[in-house]
Amino acid sequence: MRMMKFKIIAFSIFLLLISLSVSFANLTGIGNIDHSVSEAVDDGEKTSVNTTHKNLRLSFSKYINSLISYNLELRTNFSDTDKEDPDGLTSTASNKTLEPGINLTLKNPMYEINAGFRRRQEAVSGTFVSDTQKMIRDYYYSAFRVNPVALPSLSAEFNRESNNDGLSVNSTSDRYNLNSFYSLPSQVLYLRIYLNYSHKVETTPLNVTYKS
Protein backbone atom coordinates (compact mmCIF):
# COMPACT_ATOMS: atom_id res chain seq x y z
CA MET A 1 0.00 0.00 0.00
CA ARG A 2 1.45 3.30 -1.02
CA MET A 3 1.55 5.96 1.65
CA MET A 4 1.00 9.58 0.65
CA LYS A 5 2.13 12.58 2.73
CA PHE A 6 0.19 15.82 2.56
CA LYS A 7 1.65 19.19 3.48
CA ILE A 8 -0.72 21.67 5.06
CA ILE A 9 0.12 25.37 4.80
CA ALA A 10 -1.92 28.09 6.50
CA PHE A 11 -1.36 31.72 5.58
CA SER A 12 -2.94 34.86 6.99
CA ILE A 13 -2.39 38.59 6.40
CA PHE A 14 -3.36 41.69 8.34
CA LEU A 15 -3.05 44.98 6.47
CA LEU A 16 -3.40 48.53 7.77
CA LEU A 17 -3.15 51.55 5.47
CA ILE A 18 -3.28 55.18 6.60
CA SER A 19 -3.03 57.98 4.03
CA LEU A 20 -3.10 61.76 4.49
CA SER A 21 -3.00 64.53 1.88
CA VAL A 22 -2.72 68.25 2.62
CA SER A 23 -2.54 71.40 0.49
CA PHE A 24 -1.90 74.91 1.74
CA ALA A 25 -1.04 77.92 -0.43
CA ASN A 26 2.01 76.84 -2.48
CA LEU A 27 2.74 73.77 -0.34
CA THR A 28 1.31 70.34 -1.03
CA GLY A 29 2.05 67.08 0.72
CA ILE A 30 0.97 63.48 0.89
CA GLY A 31 1.99 60.79 3.33
CA ASN A 32 0.96 57.23 4.09
CA ILE A 33 1.72 54.43 6.51
CA ASP A 34 1.35 50.86 5.35
CA HIS A 35 1.63 48.13 8.00
CA SER A 36 1.16 44.44 7.30
CA VAL A 37 1.42 41.31 9.44
CA SER A 38 1.57 37.89 7.82
CA GLU A 39 1.82 34.43 9.32
CA ALA A 40 2.48 31.14 7.56
CA VAL A 41 2.20 27.67 9.10
CA ASP A 42 3.98 24.88 7.27
CA ASP A 43 3.61 21.43 8.86
CA GLY A 44 3.12 22.99 12.28
CA GLU A 45 6.06 25.40 11.96
CA LYS A 46 5.03 29.06 12.05
CA THR A 47 6.83 31.96 10.42
CA SER A 48 5.64 35.55 10.91
CA VAL A 49 6.63 38.74 9.09
CA ASN A 50 5.86 42.32 10.18
CA THR A 51 6.44 45.04 7.58
CA THR A 52 5.94 48.79 7.87
CA HIS A 53 6.28 51.31 5.02
CA LYS A 54 6.20 55.06 5.71
CA ASN A 55 6.18 57.47 2.76
CA LEU A 56 6.13 61.26 2.64
CA ARG A 57 6.19 63.70 -0.30
CA LEU A 58 6.29 67.49 0.10
CA SER A 59 6.31 70.01 -2.74
CA PHE A 60 6.59 73.80 -2.65
CA SER A 61 6.17 75.86 -5.84
CA LYS A 62 6.43 79.63 -6.26
CA TYR A 63 6.63 82.17 -9.07
CA ILE A 64 9.40 84.76 -8.66
CA ASN A 65 7.86 86.82 -11.46
CA SER A 66 5.67 86.20 -14.51
CA LEU A 67 8.46 84.25 -16.26
CA ILE A 68 10.52 82.52 -13.55
CA SER A 69 9.35 79.90 -11.06
CA TYR A 70 10.96 77.30 -8.82
CA ASN A 71 9.92 74.07 -7.13
CA LEU A 72 11.31 72.45 -3.98
CA GLU A 73 10.51 68.82 -3.32
CA LEU A 74 11.26 66.26 -0.62
CA ARG A 75 10.52 62.55 -0.77
CA THR A 76 11.12 60.02 2.01
CA ASN A 77 10.55 56.28 2.18
CA PHE A 78 11.19 54.26 5.36
CA SER A 79 10.74 50.50 5.31
CA ASP A 80 11.20 48.14 8.29
CA THR A 81 10.73 44.37 8.31
CA ASP A 82 10.86 41.91 11.24
CA LYS A 83 10.79 38.19 10.51
CA GLU A 84 10.46 35.45 13.13
CA ASP A 85 11.34 31.89 12.10
CA PRO A 86 9.95 28.66 13.57
CA ASP A 87 12.80 28.56 16.13
CA GLY A 88 11.77 31.94 17.54
CA LEU A 89 14.77 33.78 16.10
CA THR A 90 14.05 37.28 14.78
CA SER A 91 15.83 38.97 11.89
CA THR A 92 15.41 42.60 10.91
CA ALA A 93 15.87 44.65 7.74
CA SER A 94 15.64 48.40 7.34
CA ASN A 95 15.73 50.62 4.27
CA LYS A 96 15.64 54.41 4.56
CA THR A 97 15.52 56.73 1.54
CA LEU A 98 15.72 60.53 1.49
CA GLU A 99 15.39 62.45 -1.78
CA PRO A 100 15.43 66.27 -1.89
CA GLY A 101 15.25 68.17 -5.18
CA ILE A 102 15.05 71.62 -6.73
CA ASN A 103 13.85 72.75 -10.15
CA LEU A 104 14.03 76.18 -11.85
CA THR A 105 11.90 77.17 -14.84
CA LEU A 106 12.06 80.15 -17.19
CA LYS A 107 9.11 80.14 -19.57
CA ASN A 108 7.33 82.35 -22.07
CA PRO A 109 5.15 81.53 -25.11
CA MET A 110 8.17 81.08 -27.42
CA TYR A 111 10.77 79.27 -25.29
CA GLU A 112 11.26 77.37 -22.04
CA ILE A 113 14.36 76.61 -19.95
CA ASN A 114 14.43 74.01 -17.16
CA ALA A 115 17.25 73.04 -14.83
CA GLY A 116 17.21 70.94 -11.71
CA PHE A 117 19.01 68.70 -9.25
CA ARG A 118 17.90 65.71 -7.15
CA ARG A 119 19.85 63.61 -4.67
CA ARG A 120 18.69 60.16 -3.58
CA GLN A 121 20.32 58.92 -0.35
CA GLU A 122 19.62 55.34 0.66
CA ALA A 123 20.73 53.49 3.81
CA VAL A 124 20.30 49.73 4.25
CA SER A 125 20.82 47.94 7.56
CA GLY A 126 19.70 44.75 9.23
CA THR A 127 20.60 41.45 10.85
CA PHE A 128 22.49 40.15 7.81
CA VAL A 129 24.25 43.44 7.05
CA SER A 130 27.46 43.91 9.02
CA ASP A 131 27.63 47.68 8.51
CA THR A 132 25.02 50.13 7.31
CA GLN A 133 25.29 50.37 3.55
CA LYS A 134 24.86 53.88 2.15
CA MET A 135 24.26 54.72 -1.48
CA ILE A 136 24.02 58.17 -3.06
CA ARG A 137 22.60 58.87 -6.50
CA ASP A 138 22.68 62.41 -7.95
CA TYR A 139 20.59 63.59 -10.89
CA TYR A 140 21.36 66.73 -12.87
CA TYR A 141 19.07 67.72 -15.69
CA SER A 142 18.55 70.69 -17.98
CA ALA A 143 16.44 71.38 -21.04
CA PHE A 144 15.96 74.17 -23.55
CA ARG A 145 12.94 74.29 -25.85
CA VAL A 146 12.05 76.89 -28.45
CA ASN A 147 8.94 76.89 -30.60
CA PRO A 148 8.97 79.85 -33.03
CA VAL A 149 6.06 80.58 -35.30
CA ALA A 150 6.37 79.10 -38.85
CA LEU A 151 9.91 77.85 -38.07
CA PRO A 152 11.28 74.49 -36.89
CA SER A 153 11.02 73.83 -33.18
CA LEU A 154 14.15 72.88 -31.24
CA SER A 155 14.63 70.92 -28.03
CA ALA A 156 18.00 70.27 -26.36
CA GLU A 157 18.47 68.23 -23.16
CA PHE A 158 21.37 67.24 -20.95
CA ASN A 159 21.04 64.71 -18.12
CA ARG A 160 23.68 63.35 -15.77
CA GLU A 161 23.37 60.54 -13.25
CA SER A 162 26.14 59.91 -10.70
CA ASN A 163 26.25 56.88 -8.39
CA ASN A 164 28.29 56.27 -5.26
CA ASP A 165 27.79 53.16 -3.11
CA GLY A 166 29.87 54.43 -0.19
CA LEU A 167 32.82 52.16 -1.01
CA SER A 168 34.62 54.61 -3.30
CA VAL A 169 32.92 53.00 -6.26
CA ASN A 170 31.60 55.73 -8.54
CA SER A 171 29.98 55.74 -11.96
CA THR A 172 28.47 58.48 -14.10
CA SER A 173 26.15 58.52 -17.06
CA ASP A 174 25.73 61.55 -19.35
CA ARG A 175 22.95 61.72 -21.93
CA TYR A 176 22.50 64.37 -24.64
CA ASN A 177 19.35 64.71 -26.73
CA LEU A 178 18.60 67.08 -29.59
CA ASN A 179 15.22 67.18 -31.35
CA SER A 180 13.74 69.34 -34.07
CA PHE A 181 10.30 69.29 -35.69
CA TYR A 182 8.85 71.21 -38.60
CA SER A 183 5.41 71.09 -40.20
CA LEU A 184 4.82 72.99 -43.43
CA PRO A 185 1.89 75.40 -42.95
CA SER A 186 0.21 74.58 -46.25
CA GLN A 187 -3.15 73.15 -47.20
CA VAL A 188 -1.83 71.99 -50.57
CA LEU A 189 1.40 70.19 -49.63
CA TYR A 190 1.75 67.89 -46.61
CA LEU A 191 5.27 67.99 -45.21
CA ARG A 192 6.58 67.09 -41.78
CA ILE A 193 10.22 66.76 -40.80
CA TYR A 194 11.42 65.26 -37.52
CA LEU A 195 15.08 65.07 -36.53
CA ASN A 196 16.50 63.37 -33.44
CA TYR A 197 20.05 63.00 -32.14
CA SER A 198 21.01 61.12 -28.96
CA HIS A 199 24.41 60.61 -27.40
CA LYS A 200 25.28 58.76 -24.19
CA VAL A 201 28.57 58.51 -22.30
CA GLU A 202 29.02 56.13 -19.35
CA THR A 203 32.04 56.04 -17.05
CA THR A 204 32.46 52.91 -14.91
CA PRO A 205 34.40 52.42 -11.64
CA LEU A 206 37.30 51.02 -13.71
CA ASN A 207 37.61 54.37 -15.52
CA VAL A 208 36.31 52.76 -18.69
CA THR A 209 34.23 55.08 -20.85
CA TYR A 210 31.43 53.79 -23.07
CA LYS A 211 29.87 55.92 -25.78
CA SER A 212 26.72 55.34 -27.80
JSON list of N, CA, C and O in Angstrom, two decimals, residues 149-181:
[
{"chain": "A", "resi": 149, "resn": "VAL", "atom": "N", "xyz": [7.17, 80.66, -34.36]},
{"chain": "A", "resi": 149, "resn": "VAL", "atom": "CA", "xyz": [6.06, 80.58, -35.30]},
{"chain": "A", "resi": 149, "resn": "VAL", "atom": "C", "xyz": [6.59, 80.38, -36.73]},
{"chain": "A", "resi": 149, "resn": "VAL", "atom": "O", "xyz": [7.50, 81.09, -37.17]},
{"chain": "A", "resi": 150, "resn": "ALA", "atom": "N", "xyz": [6.04, 79.38, -37.43]},
{"chain": "A", "resi": 150, "resn": "ALA", "atom": "CA", "xyz": [6.37, 79.10, -38.85]},
{"chain": "A", "resi": 150, "resn": "ALA", "atom": "C", "xyz": [7.82, 78.69, -39.05]},
{"chain": "A", "resi": 150, "resn": "ALA", "atom": "O", "xyz": [8.32, 78.72, -40.18]},
{"chain": "A", "resi": 151, "resn": "LEU", "atom": "N", "xyz": [8.52, 78.32, -37.97]},
{"chain": "A", "resi": 151, "resn": "LEU", "atom": "CA", "xyz": [9.91, 77.85, -38.07]},
{"chain": "A", "resi": 151, "resn": "LEU", "atom": "C", "xyz": [10.05, 76.53, -37.32]},
{"chain": "A", "resi": 151, "resn": "LEU", "atom": "O", "xyz": [9.22, 76.20, -36.46]},
{"chain": "A", "resi": 152, "resn": "PRO", "atom": "N", "xyz": [11.10, 75.76, -37.60]},
{"chain": "A", "resi": 152, "resn": "PRO", "atom": "CA", "xyz": [11.28, 74.49, -36.89]},
{"chain": "A", "resi": 152, "resn": "PRO", "atom": "C", "xyz": [11.44, 74.69, -35.39]},
{"chain": "A", "resi": 152, "resn": "PRO", "atom": "O", "xyz": [12.12, 75.61, -34.94]},
{"chain": "A", "resi": 153, "resn": "SER", "atom": "N", "xyz": [10.83, 73.82, -34.63]},
{"chain": "A", "resi": 153, "resn": "SER", "atom": "CA", "xyz": [11.02, 73.83, -33.18]},
{"chain": "A", "resi": 153, "resn": "SER", "atom": "C", "xyz": [12.34, 73.14, -32.84]},
{"chain": "A", "resi": 153, "resn": "SER", "atom": "O", "xyz": [12.86, 72.33, -33.61]},
{"chain": "A", "resi": 154, "resn": "LEU", "atom": "N", "xyz": [12.87, 73.44, -31.66]},
{"chain": "A", "resi": 154, "resn": "LEU", "atom": "CA", "xyz": [14.15, 72.88, -31.24]},
{"chain": "A", "resi": 154, "resn": "LEU", "atom": "C", "xyz": [14.09, 72.55, -29.76]},
{"chain": "A", "resi": 154, "resn": "LEU", "atom": "O", "xyz": [13.62, 73.34, -28.94]},
{"chain": "A", "resi": 155, "resn": "SER", "atom": "N", "xyz": [14.58, 71.36, -29.42]},
{"chain": "A", "resi": 155, "resn": "SER", "atom": "CA", "xyz": [14.63, 70.92, -28.03]},
{"chain": "A", "resi": 155, "resn": "SER", "atom": "C", "xyz": [16.00, 70.31, -27.77]},
{"chain": "A", "resi": 155, "resn": "SER", "atom": "O", "xyz": [16.44, 69.41, -28.50]},
{"chain": "A", "resi": 156, "resn": "ALA", "atom": "N", "xyz": [16.69, 70.79, -26.74]},
{"chain": "A", "resi": 156, "resn": "ALA", "atom": "CA", "xyz": [18.00, 70.27, -26.36]},
{"chain": "A", "resi": 156, "resn": "ALA", "atom": "C", "xyz": [17.97, 69.92, -24.88]},
{"chain": "A", "resi": 156, "resn": "ALA", "atom": "O", "xyz": [17.52, 70.70, -24.04]},
{"chain": "A", "resi": 157, "resn": "GLU", "atom": "N", "xyz": [18.48, 68.71, -24.54]},
{"chain": "A", "resi": 157, "resn": "GLU", "atom": "CA", "xyz": [18.47, 68.23, -23.16]},
{"chain": "A", "resi": 157, "resn": "GLU", "atom": "C", "xyz": [19.83, 67.65, -22.79]},
{"chain": "A", "resi": 157, "resn": "GLU", "atom": "O", "xyz": [20.50, 67.04, -23.61]},
{"chain": "A", "resi": 158, "resn": "PHE", "atom": "N", "xyz": [20.18, 67.86, -21.51]},
{"chain": "A", "resi": 158, "resn": "PHE", "atom": "CA", "xyz": [21.37, 67.24, -20.95]},
{"chain": "A", "resi": 158, "resn": "PHE", "atom": "C", "xyz": [21.01, 66.66, -19.59]},
{"chain": "A", "resi": 158, "resn": "PHE", "atom": "O", "xyz": [20.44, 67.36, -18.75]},
{"chain": "A", "resi": 159, "resn": "ASN", "atom": "N", "xyz": [21.32, 65.38, -19.38]},
{"chain": "A", "resi": 159, "resn": "ASN", "atom": "CA", "xyz": [21.04, 64.71, -18.12]},
{"chain": "A", "resi": 159, "resn": "ASN", "atom": "C", "xyz": [22.27, 63.97, -17.64]},
{"chain": "A", "resi": 159, "resn": "ASN", "atom": "O", "xyz": [22.96, 63.31, -18.44]},
{"chain": "A", "resi": 160, "resn": "ARG", "atom": "N", "xyz": [22.55, 64.08, -16.36]},
{"chain": "A", "resi": 160, "resn": "ARG", "atom": "CA", "xyz": [23.68, 63.35, -15.77]},
{"chain": "A", "resi": 160, "resn": "ARG", "atom": "C", "xyz": [23.21, 62.60, -14.54]},
{"chain": "A", "resi": 160, "resn": "ARG", "atom": "O", "xyz": [22.48, 63.14, -13.70]},
{"chain": "A", "resi": 161, "resn": "GLU", "atom": "N", "xyz": [23.64, 61.36, -14.42]},
{"chain": "A", "resi": 161, "resn": "GLU", "atom": "CA", "xyz": [23.37, 60.54, -13.25]},
{"chain": "A", "resi": 161, "resn": "GLU", "atom": "C", "xyz": [24.70, 60.05, -12.67]},
{"chain": "A", "resi": 161, "resn": "GLU", "atom": "O", "xyz": [25.52, 59.48, -13.38]},
{"chain": "A", "resi": 162, "resn": "SER", "atom": "N", "xyz": [24.90, 60.30, -11.38]},
{"chain": "A", "resi": 162, "resn": "SER", "atom": "CA", "xyz": [26.14, 59.91, -10.70]},
{"chain": "A", "resi": 162, "resn": "SER", "atom": "C", "xyz": [25.79, 59.00, -9.53]},
{"chain": "A", "resi": 162, "resn": "SER", "atom": "O", "xyz": [24.90, 59.30, -8.73]},
{"chain": "A", "resi": 163, "resn": "ASN", "atom": "N", "xyz": [26.52, 57.86, -9.43]},
{"chain": "A", "resi": 163, "resn": "ASN", "atom": "CA", "xyz": [26.25, 56.88, -8.39]},
{"chain": "A", "resi": 163, "resn": "ASN", "atom": "C", "xyz": [27.47, 56.66, -7.52]},
{"chain": "A", "resi": 163, "resn": "ASN", "atom": "O", "xyz": [28.60, 56.57, -8.01]},
{"chain": "A", "resi": 164, "resn": "ASN", "atom": "N", "xyz": [27.23, 56.55, -6.22]},
{"chain": "A", "resi": 164, "resn": "ASN", "atom": "CA", "xyz": [28.29, 56.27, -5.26]},
{"chain": "A", "resi": 164, "resn": "ASN", "atom": "C", "xyz": [27.71, 55.33, -4.21]},
{"chain": "A", "resi": 164, "resn": "ASN", "atom": "O", "xyz": [26.73, 55.67, -3.54]},
{"chain": "A", "resi": 165, "resn": "ASP", "atom": "N", "xyz": [28.32, 54.14, -4.06]},
{"chain": "A", "resi": 165, "resn": "ASP", "atom": "CA", "xyz": [27.79, 53.16, -3.11]},
{"chain": "A", "resi": 165, "resn": "ASP", "atom": "C", "xyz": [28.44, 53.23, -1.74]},
{"chain": "A", "resi": 165, "resn": "ASP", "atom": "O", "xyz": [28.23, 52.35, -0.90]},
{"chain": "A", "resi": 166, "resn": "GLY", "atom": "N", "xyz": [29.24, 54.27, -1.48]},
{"chain": "A", "resi": 166, "resn": "GLY", "atom": "CA", "xyz": [29.87, 54.43, -0.19]},
{"chain": "A", "resi": 166, "resn": "GLY", "atom": "C", "xyz": [31.16, 53.66, -0.03]},
{"chain": "A", "resi": 166, "resn": "GLY", "atom": "O", "xyz": [31.80, 53.71, 1.02]},
{"chain": "A", "resi": 167, "resn": "LEU", "atom": "N", "xyz": [31.58, 52.94, -1.07]},
{"chain": "A", "resi": 167, "resn": "LEU", "atom": "CA", "xyz": [32.82, 52.16, -1.01]},
{"chain": "A", "resi": 167, "resn": "LEU", "atom": "C", "xyz": [33.82, 52.67, -2.04]},
{"chain": "A", "resi": 167, "resn": "LEU", "atom": "O", "xyz": [34.63, 51.93, -2.55]},
{"chain": "A", "resi": 168, "resn": "SER", "atom": "N", "xyz": [33.75, 53.96, -2.31]},
{"chain": "A", "resi": 168, "resn": "SER", "atom": "CA", "xyz": [34.62, 54.61, -3.30]},
{"chain": "A", "resi": 168, "resn": "SER", "atom": "C", "xyz": [34.42, 54.05, -4.70]},
{"chain": "A", "resi": 168, "resn": "SER", "atom": "O", "xyz": [35.32, 54.08, -5.53]},
{"chain": "A", "resi": 169, "resn": "VAL", "atom": "N", "xyz": [33.26, 53.50, -4.94]},
{"chain": "A", "resi": 169, "resn": "VAL", "atom": "CA", "xyz": [32.92, 53.00, -6.26]},
{"chain": "A", "resi": 169, "resn": "VAL", "atom": "C", "xyz": [31.94, 53.98, -6.89]},
{"chain": "A", "resi": 169, "resn": "VAL", "atom": "O", "xyz": [30.81, 54.12, -6.46]},
{"chain": "A", "resi": 170, "resn": "ASN", "atom": "N", "xyz": [32.40, 54.69, -7.93]},
{"chain": "A", "resi": 170, "resn": "ASN", "atom": "CA", "xyz": [31.60, 55.73, -8.54]},
{"chain": "A", "resi": 170, "resn": "ASN", "atom": "C", "xyz": [31.39, 55.43, -10.03]},
{"chain": "A", "resi": 170, "resn": "ASN", "atom": "O", "xyz": [32.25, 54.84, -10.68]},
{"chain": "A", "resi": 171, "resn": "SER", "atom": "N", "xyz": [30.25, 55.84, -10.53]},
{"chain": "A", "resi": 171, "resn": "SER", "atom": "CA", "xyz": [29.98, 55.74, -11.96]},
{"chain": "A", "resi": 171, "resn": "SER", "atom": "C", "xyz": [29.11, 56.92, -12.36]},
{"chain": "A", "resi": 171, "resn": "SER", "atom": "O", "xyz": [28.31, 57.42, -11.57]},
{"chain": "A", "resi": 172, "resn": "THR", "atom": "N", "xyz": [29.27, 57.36, -13.59]},
{"chain": "A", "resi": 172, "resn": "THR", "atom": "CA", "xyz": [28.47, 58.48, -14.10]},
{"chain": "A", "resi": 172, "resn": "THR", "atom": "C", "xyz": [27.92, 58.12, -15.47]},
{"chain": "A", "resi": 172, "resn": "THR", "atom": "O", "xyz": [28.50, 57.32, -16.21]},
{"chain": "A", "resi": 173, "resn": "SER", "atom": "N", "xyz": [26.78, 58.72, -15.77]},
{"chain": "A", "resi": 173, "resn": "SER", "atom": "CA", "xyz": [26.15, 58.52, -17.06]},
{"chain": "A", "resi": 173, "resn": "SER", "atom": "C", "xyz": [25.65, 59.86, -17.56]},
{"chain": "A", "resi": 173, "resn": "SER", "atom": "O", "xyz": [24.85, 60.52, -16.89]},
{"chain": "A", "resi": 174, "resn": "ASP", "atom": "N", "xyz": [26.13, 60.28, -18.73]},
{"chain": "A", "resi": 174, "resn": "ASP", "atom": "CA", "xyz": [25.73, 61.55, -19.35]},
{"chain": "A", "resi": 174, "resn": "ASP", "atom": "C", "xyz": [24.93, 61.24, -20.61]},
{"chain": "A", "resi": 174, "resn": "ASP", "atom": "O", "xyz": [25.34, 60.43, -21.44]},
{"chain": "A", "resi": 175, "resn": "ARG", "atom": "N", "xyz": [23.79, 61.92, -20.75]},
{"chain": "A", "resi": 175, "resn": "ARG", "atom": "CA", "xyz": [22.95, 61.72, -21.93]},
{"chain": "A", "resi": 175, "resn": "ARG", "atom": "C", "xyz": [22.62, 63.08, -22.55]},
{"chain": "A", "resi": 175, "resn": "ARG", "atom": "O", "xyz": [22.21, 64.01, -21.86]},
{"chain": "A", "resi": 176, "resn": "TYR", "atom": "N", "xyz": [22.79, 63.16, -23.88]},
{"chain": "A", "resi": 176, "resn": "TYR", "atom": "CA", "xyz": [22.50, 64.37, -24.64]},
{"chain": "A", "resi": 176, "resn": "TYR", "atom": "C", "xyz": [21.41, 64.04, -25.67]},
{"chain": "A", "resi": 176, "resn": "TYR", "atom": "O", "xyz": [21.51, 63.03, -26.37]},
{"chain": "A", "resi": 177, "resn": "ASN", "atom": "N", "xyz": [20.43, 64.89, -25.75]},
{"chain": "A", "resi": 177, "resn": "ASN", "atom": "CA", "xyz": [19.35, 64.71, -26.73]},
{"chain": "A", "resi": 177, "resn": "ASN", "atom": "C", "xyz": [19.09, 66.02, -27.46]},
{"chain": "A", "resi": 177, "resn": "ASN", "atom": "O", "xyz": [19.04, 67.09, -26.83]},
{"chain": "A", "resi": 178, "resn": "LEU", "atom": "N", "xyz": [18.91, 65.92, -28.76]},
{"chain": "A", "resi": 178, "resn": "LEU", "atom": "CA", "xyz": [18.60, 67.08, -29.59]},
{"chain": "A", "resi": 178, "resn": "LEU", "atom": "C", "xyz": [17.47, 66.70, -30.54]},
{"chain": "A", "resi": 178, "resn": "LEU", "atom": "O", "xyz": [17.57, 65.70, -31.27]},
{"chain": "A", "resi": 179, "resn": "ASN", "atom": "N", "xyz": [16.38, 67.47, -30.51]},
{"chain": "A", "resi": 179, "resn": "ASN", "atom": "CA", "xyz": [15.22, 67.18, -31.35]},
{"chain": "A", "resi": 179, "resn": "ASN", "atom": "C", "xyz": [14.78, 68.44, -32.08]},
{"chain": "A", "resi": 179, "resn": "ASN", "atom": "O", "xyz": [14.86, 69.54, -31.54]},
{"chain": "A", "resi": 180, "resn": "SER", "atom": "N", "xyz": [14.27, 68.23, -33.29]},
{"chain": "A", "resi": 180, "resn": "SER", "atom": "CA", "xyz": [13.74, 69.34, -34.07]},
{"chain": "A", "resi": 180, "resn": "SER", "atom": "C", "xyz": [12.54, 68.83, -34.88]},
{"chain": "A", "resi": 180, "resn": "SER", "atom": "O", "xyz": [12.57, 67.71, -35.41]},
{"chain": "A", "resi": 181, "resn": "PHE", "atom": "N", "xyz": [11.52, 69.67, -34.96]},
{"chain": "A", "resi": 181, "resn": "PHE", "atom": "CA", "xyz": [10.30, 69.29, -35.69]},
{"chain": "A", "resi": 181, "resn": "PHE", "atom": "C", "xyz": [9.82, 70.47, -36.52]},
{"chain": "A", "resi": 181, "resn": "PHE", "atom": "O", "xyz": [9.83, 71.62, -36.06]}
]
